[in-house]
Amino acid sequence: MLKPPNKSAGVPLSALLDGDSGESANNDNGASDADSQSDEGPSDMEEDDEDVLSPSDNEDIDVEGDALKKLGSFIDDLSLRKRKASDVTDLLPARAIKRRVIPERTEAAIEGEFAAPSGMHAGKLTLEELLKPSSASGNNISSVSLAKSAQLLSSANNQPLSPPLHQRQQDRVDREAAYEATTEEVQKWAPTMKRIKEAEHLSFPLRAPPVLNTSASELASKFKPSTELESAVDKLLKVSNLEEEDIEQTEQLQMSNLTIEEVAARRAELRQMWELTFRAEAKAKRISKIKSKTFRKIQKKGREKNALTLDQIRVLDPEAADTERLKLEAARAKERATLRHKNTGMWTKLMNARVRARRGLRRKIQGLNDSDDAPEHFVKSDEENDVAGLAARAFDELAGLNGTGQQVAPIRKTKSGLLEMKFMRDAEERGYRVADSMADDFRAALLGMMGDSAYIVGSEGNGPSALEAVQANQGRLIFRPTTDQSQNAGPSRVTPVHLTKSNESDTSRVTLKSSVESITVSPRSDLRHAPQPRQRIRPIENPWLADPTASAKLSREKNEILVSKKSSLASKSKAAFKKQLARTEDVLTREADDAVVEISLDQAMPIDHAKQNKPKQKSKQEGKDKTKVVDPVVDPAFRDSDDEGDDAEGEDIKAFEQRDLVALAFAGDNVEFTARKEREMEADAPTTVDMTVPGWGSWGGRGTKKSQPKPHLIPGVAPAARADAGKARVIISERKDKKASHYMVKDLPHPYTTKAQFESSLEMLIGPEWNTRMGFQRSTLLKVVKRANLTLETESQLPVSRRQIHIGLHHAFSCLDVDYGWLDDSGSSRHGGYQVKEARRKHREKQSAKVVKAAGRMQRTGMNPESLPRSRPSQVEYHRKLEVLNAEIRHFSGGLNVARIPLEVVNVNPDCTADTSLVLIPYSADSSQSTRMYYVGFLVQYRVSMARRKAVVDRHIDRDVDMAWMPSERADSPSSAWLFFKTMNVSGAGTVPAASSAFIGQGGSACLFQPYINLMTLDDDSRLSILVASSVMCIPAPLAISKLHFPEKEDHITRGNAMVERGVQSKRFSSGSALVTVYHLDCQSLAKS
Amino acid sequence: MGASSTTPKVPPPDATITRSIHLKLRAHLNQIADQTKTSKGLNHDVAELLMTGGDIGLMEAEDEMEKTWKVDQDQIVRSVGIDAAAQRREWKLDGGPYRSRYTRNGRHLAIAGKHGHVAAFDWRVGTLHMELQLRETLRDITFLQDQSHIAVAQRRHVFIYDQSGVELHRLSSHVDVNRLEYLPYHWLLVSIGNAGYLKYTDTSTGTLVTEQRTKLGACNTIAQNIHNAVIYLGHQNGTVTLRTPNLPTPAVTLLAHLGPVTSISVDPSSGSGGRYMATGGADGKVKVWDCRNWKGCVREWVPRSQGGVGIELEWSQKGILGVSSGGGVNCTPPTIRNEHSGQPPVYMTHAIPHRPLTSLRFCPFTDVLTIAGEPNFDSSEADPFENSKARREREVRALLDKIQPDLIALTDNFVGKLAPQKSALPEEVMTEGVPMYSRLSRVDRLKASRKADEDAEVEGGVEVEVEVEVEGKAPLTSAGGEKKEKLKQRGKGKSLKRYLRKKRKNVIDPSIIAIRAKIAAQKQSRKEATTDRAPSALDRFSKSR
């Protein structure tokens, strides 16, 4: 016999099913065993009988006399025998059947559902085979799933199945998976959200209904005359057959008068016209695209050929002909002026080339270089003596300088980059001008030394120079420019006049005596180079000393003729020189000294302050001044005093001292001003103060180090950094305007990273005074604008009656299309909603009234229906239903503490674009079962950003039950307010009552939001939420739902900060309440208001 | 310690921090730029529509020989329309030298004679509001917010009268006042007198805002800059001081004249923004100053008709400077602000011989209207045609819009701007000469952490980031001008590569030198080719010879 199968769990199933022969044998054996047993049964029994008898026999024999035992066995025997007798009678026929069956034992096995297959199956038994009959027999689901699981089992590579995860771990995995799924779902909205986030302005509803632009015809068709006038006009139109239909009719009539042929002809004509126009257009289009120049040339020629001649035009339109002629003339003049066609003829070109070649040849013959043929600028005069010769050489040098300057000039032109820019060129130009003027001055000085040639000072800015004017019309005097002009006209140019013999004519020149003013030229460079001491500037004339008659006198002098026409050239020049010298020496000195007292502000100052270092500065300054560019615009008095102190220093110092004294006498203001400025500069300058106190902070004795004195720096404005640095006559205060600085920004505000960015944001003023209406409105447009009264017809009156609240609530929920009953744990909806509850309340009231009536003692008003005993069947029912509800919520949340149940947001608001997941957060605030609360929040994608949403959800995943926002086991209103604020983005006014509504009664929450009523705008949607929150629901769910429905878009004034006035604390609520702070709220007062 | 050490040093930037791309900021800036552009465009359109700022309607000479100043008043009256001609008035009064003042809308005129005659009237229509004989010396007169209140500087105090001549207040704190000025947007009455005390009184509350001692003696000259409400005082020592109520000392002191300053006027035209100031001195000179840079006077001249009392001058809203000296008024065209040279051209002149002129006021808007053209007045600002209801409403609105005296400062538009950074930080916050990070300003902090947009220029609001990437050359940063090693991705900037790159940088390659030389030569030849062309007849017209 084979060993019996081991049925321990460790043996794999396949192994169990393996061993075909063994198994079958086993089975066979089993069967045979059974058979043999069943066969042998009676025989055994018989044997048993014998056995039974035999032991007793044996006992009889073996056992040495135990009467009691014998007796017992005897009794046993008796009973056995009795049973055997009955058994024998029962089994007698069975034995007969067994005998008949014996030959069938050769068959393999009994076929059946539960019998193991054998014989016909050569291979080993598989699970599939085992399952086959069941799948064949019933095609039900269970068998399929069984097959599936079996498949899983069979493919498990003979590994033992891993034990299931721990429940919590499993939950976490599930949640993570669910989170991923939701994220993916939400991502569908990402582009939309991005667009909305980046939008400069949002106007809700985003998909606004199209604005209907009613056309005039539409209006006209609807028009019905209503007023008297209108009807009168209408009647008039009707009478005169001028209405639309009438006009159409008349047209039709006209058409109907025509014959068919005529109509056809007309149509054909029209068609032809259309065709022609179309073709012409097409052709023009094609031609306009042609780029060939030849084509254009031919075209142009053709046009010109066809064009009318001037005479033809004149015949047609004389005026047009005139203009045409003018045009032609102008074109011709331009052509001539520009020399465009000069030397373009073939002959001319040839001749020019020849001339050039010849010239080149000649030059080669003469052995000249190209560079040598520069034209001579000046003709040397032979008559001049040594001094004159020297001067002439100097002139030549100057000319040479000029020449180089001219050579430089063309290079200047082609400079590129920075040097090409206008200001650089201007500066360069200025430099040249200064250099020129210096050269001129020098030339003038030379001339002055020579003395035999006259020169005239003219102003550059005055158009034709004075000399030219003289030459143009002799005999007429020049009126020199006034002092002011000559002072301000910039560097003047001295035009030298070379008197040569060739210039001899009887019309000799008339020169003018140069008086003080005429020679007085503003740039100091003149004076520096000119040795004539009298030619000096009068920067500021003394108004008090100015002689009213002086001007008349001067004018007389101006016209004095020094040299007559008749005198010879030499004598003229001689006389001029002599006179000039004489005047220069004596008369002018005296006159000028007396008449012109220089109150030079610039003189006064150095005398006062910088007397000692004056000589030192002088030499230094002179070198500087040569290169200094004089700015003509700036008032000469405004230049730094140090620069100017030396200009006026001339030969006779005495006279100067005199003038200085006079100037000083009159320039008290100035001295005082300078002193004041210095005082101010000193006061503002940064200073260091040695704060060390002897003996403090230092130790004495050997080996000690002496610490360095620590200077204390008091910041200030350095004189060079002042706004008025270098401006002698201005003091600009460097004081900080403390009061004004309150209106300035201390540091760069957040989003900006540079000052320029920040200032660009302030560049445009936004007030209506500086902008157009449209600009102002655009710049002050709110980011989000919601059309008022989007869905709800809100009324401005508050507090609203309870009925209205309920209607609003009902409206909100009906729009949501969500069965909100299960969201509520107050039982109200379970009890049939508000109406039922109200009805019940009324019923209670009635009953209590009855009781009162019956009792006859209590007054109706003093009765509180709520204080009636609670052990009523309805209360029992309520608790029972609450339990059902809790179970239901648990079911919804999938047995989890936190679950996301996607709500189908249909019909909500067209703006509510995102998918919405509802977060159910059951939280036991109290240990007692009855006060279990369910916080229902929600997360709407477009309100809560992805990041925040993720954070919230992550936090919940991490801490399974204990919410981060619930710091203690008690849910206090501040923390839940935080949650609402964060997740729903509600205003503070909405948050406070909503969050505390779970803890405070209905009236209480109404009281909480009462202070915020006047803060709400008319279209403030938070109102609804607040109303909802303070309504029968007594739970923040309504808030959530309402926010879902009417997401808050405007920034509320109480966002993030809502102050609740703390009322009188009631003892009744002070202990054991869920609220940390309980507000004693006078519901009665609210009801009254 | 030197000046250089006083400036706060920024700690060296941390090289590991890369600059983040401020996408949000960029979007924000772009948005602002868009907004600015749109607003400017709209403003421009409106200006174009109203034709403001262009032709201001001056009298023009037809040819060279005709001069505008030769046209006298009679000729003008003959040639202009009746309405404009009716605006020429002459009142001969006996109350001594008068001072006058217009309301801001130019409708009403108040006059105060030295010997006690005060009158206020609608000079267009000719209705007299009030007439008083106060029988004491009057020195100045001014309207307050509108024609309903008039302040008169009398012998001892300043009094405020209402439209019908009822004495409302006696400002006892204003003693011995010579000149009055009213700052309309701040509702401040400013006075200065012989004691040299400048006093600001808030006329909406009646409080004395500030009182400043000028220490410069009696003052006879006052003017306001309508653009920034700064008061300009002219003193006996020839200085002009600019004052705001916030500072006890003058914001600017200018030595304008030798001898006393007799008159000041600040250009009220909207284009100039109060940039130009004209002063007249007892030295007989008129000077025009540029108050923006204080570089000196841009023009200086001696008025033609001298003699008599000191120079009085005023600038009209359209930029015409009227100068009265002795027996006549000269008007200079607005161009005197632009061209800087001596004696200005005369636009109009009017001689009033034997009548020393003591006061000169331009009527708003009409200084142009009289000649030609239309005034473009902003009726929300000052409406000559407003009725009593509009006046009342404007008064309320103006009171609501009243600007605090703290906001008066020399620099306009300072509100909301970034305050100038402190030049030096106290030593306590320094650690080894470098200030603590937390004590740095945000700009410096950003710089230190390399987050500042240093190289990003704001061009029309749109940041343009220029990053030049050349092989072997890292992009330049503006800070310090040092070459910044770009932080590349992993594996891109291996140290060996960097080392090789650096090594390559200093190699002098003869081929490169040759190429450079060649390029330079080519450039030179090209340049020469352009200069050596044959001289053309047109060269004489070319600007740069």
Short mmCIF file of N, CA and C in Angstrom, two decimals, chain A residues 279-322:
data_model
loop_
_atom_site.label_atom_id
_atom_site.label_comp_id
_atom_site.label_asym_id
_atom_site.label_seq_id
_atom_site.Cartn_x
_atom_site.Cartn_y
_atom_site.Cartn_z
N ARG A 279 -12.08 92.66 -65.35
CA ARG A 279 -10.87 92.42 -66.15
C ARG A 279 -9.85 93.53 -65.94
N ALA A 280 -10.36 94.75 -65.91
CA ALA A 280 -9.44 95.88 -65.73
C ALA A 280 -8.72 95.76 -64.39
N GLU A 281 -9.47 95.37 -63.40
CA GLU A 281 -8.88 95.21 -62.06
C GLU A 281 -7.80 94.16 -62.08
N ALA A 282 -8.14 93.06 -62.70
CA ALA A 282 -7.19 91.94 -62.75
C ALA A 282 -5.91 92.34 -63.47
N LYS A 283 -6.12 93.10 -64.53
CA LYS A 283 -4.96 93.51 -65.31
C LYS A 283 -4.07 94.45 -64.51
N ALA A 284 -4.72 95.38 -63.87
CA ALA A 284 -3.98 96.35 -63.06
C ALA A 284 -3.19 95.63 -61.97
N LYS A 285 -3.80 94.64 -61.43
CA LYS A 285 -3.15 93.87 -60.38
C LYS A 285 -1.91 93.18 -60.92
N ARG A 286 -2.07 92.63 -62.07
CA ARG A 286 -0.95 91.89 -62.67
C ARG A 286 0.20 92.85 -62.99
N ILE A 287 -0.17 93.96 -63.57
CA ILE A 287 0.86 94.92 -64.00
C ILE A 287 1.60 95.50 -62.79
N SER A 288 0.85 95.73 -61.75
CA SER A 288 1.49 96.34 -60.58
C SER A 288 2.54 95.43 -59.97
N LYS A 289 2.49 94.16 -60.33
CA LYS A 289 3.45 93.23 -59.74
C LYS A 289 4.72 93.10 -60.57
N ILE A 290 4.70 93.66 -61.73
CA ILE A 290 5.87 93.50 -62.60
C ILE A 290 7.03 94.33 -62.06
N LYS A 291 8.18 93.70 -61.99
CA LYS A 291 9.32 94.39 -61.40
C LYS A 291 10.33 94.85 -62.44
N SER A 292 10.12 94.50 -63.64
CA SER A 292 11.12 94.80 -64.66
C SER A 292 11.30 96.31 -64.84
N LYS A 293 12.54 96.74 -64.84
CA LYS A 293 12.80 98.17 -65.00
C LYS A 293 12.57 98.60 -66.44
N THR A 294 12.93 97.73 -67.30
CA THR A 294 12.74 98.05 -68.72
C THR A 294 11.27 98.29 -69.02
N PHE A 295 10.49 97.41 -68.47
CA PHE A 295 9.05 97.53 -68.66
C PHE A 295 8.56 98.89 -68.17
N ARG A 296 9.06 99.21 -67.00
CA ARG A 296 8.63 100.50 -66.41
C ARG A 296 9.08 101.66 -67.29
N LYS A 297 10.30 101.52 -67.80
CA LYS A 297 10.83 102.59 -68.64
C LYS A 297 9.95 102.77 -69.87
N ILE A 298 9.62 101.65 -70.45
CA ILE A 298 8.78 101.71 -71.66
C ILE A 298 7.43 102.32 -71.32
N GLN A 299 6.93 101.89 -70.21
CA GLN A 299 5.64 102.41 -69.75
C GLN A 299 5.69 103.92 -69.61
N LYS A 300 6.78 104.34 -68.96
CA LYS A 300 6.93 105.76 -68.69
C LYS A 300 7.01 106.54 -70.00
N LYS A 301 7.80 106.00 -70.89
CA LYS A 301 7.96 106.67 -72.18
C LYS A 301 6.63 106.79 -72.88
N GLY A 302 5.90 105.71 -72.82
CA GLY A 302 4.58 105.71 -73.44
C GLY A 302 3.69 106.78 -72.84
N ARG A 303 3.78 106.86 -71.53
CA ARG A 303 2.97 107.87 -70.83
C ARG A 303 3.35 109.26 -71.27
N GLU A 304 4.68 109.46 -71.34
CA GLU A 304 5.15 110.79 -71.72
C GLU A 304 4.75 111.14 -73.14
N LYS A 305 4.80 110.12 -73.95
CA LYS A 305 4.44 110.33 -75.35
C LYS A 305 2.98 110.74 -75.46
N ASN A 306 2.20 110.08 -74.68
CA ASN A 306 0.77 110.36 -74.73
C ASN A 306 0.38 111.62 -73.97
N ALA A 307 1.29 112.07 -73.12
CA ALA A 307 0.93 113.20 -72.26
C ALA A 307 0.74 114.45 -73.10
N LEU A 308 -0.06 115.32 -72.55
CA LEU A 308 -0.35 116.56 -73.25
C LEU A 308 0.84 117.50 -73.14
N THR A 309 1.06 118.26 -74.16
CA THR A 309 2.10 119.27 -74.06
C THR A 309 1.55 120.46 -73.28
N LEU A 310 2.48 121.32 -72.96
CA LEU A 310 2.09 122.48 -72.16
C LEU A 310 1.04 123.33 -72.89
N ASP A 311 1.29 123.47 -74.19
CA ASP A 311 0.35 124.28 -74.98
C ASP A 311 -1.04 123.67 -74.98
N GLN A 312 -1.03 122.37 -75.09
CA GLN A 312 -2.33 121.68 -75.10
C GLN A 312 -3.06 121.90 -73.78
N ILE A 313 -2.28 121.81 -72.75
CA ILE A 313 -2.89 122.01 -71.42
C ILE A 313 -3.43 123.43 -71.32
N ARG A 314 -2.65 124.35 -71.85
CA ARG A 314 -3.06 125.74 -71.75
C ARG A 314 -4.41 125.95 -72.43
N VAL A 315 -4.56 125.29 -73.53
CA VAL A 315 -5.83 125.41 -74.24
C VAL A 315 -6.97 124.89 -73.36
N LEU A 316 -6.66 123.78 -72.71
CA LEU A 316 -7.70 123.14 -71.90
C LEU A 316 -7.95 123.90 -70.61
N ASP A 317 -6.85 124.12 -69.90
CA ASP A 317 -6.99 124.71 -68.57
C ASP A 317 -5.78 125.61 -68.30
N PRO A 318 -5.94 126.90 -68.47
CA PRO A 318 -4.77 127.79 -68.33
C PRO A 318 -4.14 127.74 -66.94
N GLU A 319 -4.95 127.56 -65.94
CA GLU A 319 -4.41 127.56 -64.58
C GLU A 319 -3.52 126.35 -64.35
N ALA A 320 -4.03 125.22 -64.79
CA ALA A 320 -3.25 124.00 -64.63
C ALA A 320 -1.95 124.10 -65.41
N ALA A 321 -2.04 124.78 -66.56
CA ALA A 321 -0.83 124.94 -67.36
C ALA A 321 0.21 125.76 -66.61
N ASP A 322 -0.27 126.77 -65.92
CA ASP A 322 0.65 127.61 -65.16
C ASP A 322 1.38 126.82 -64.09
#
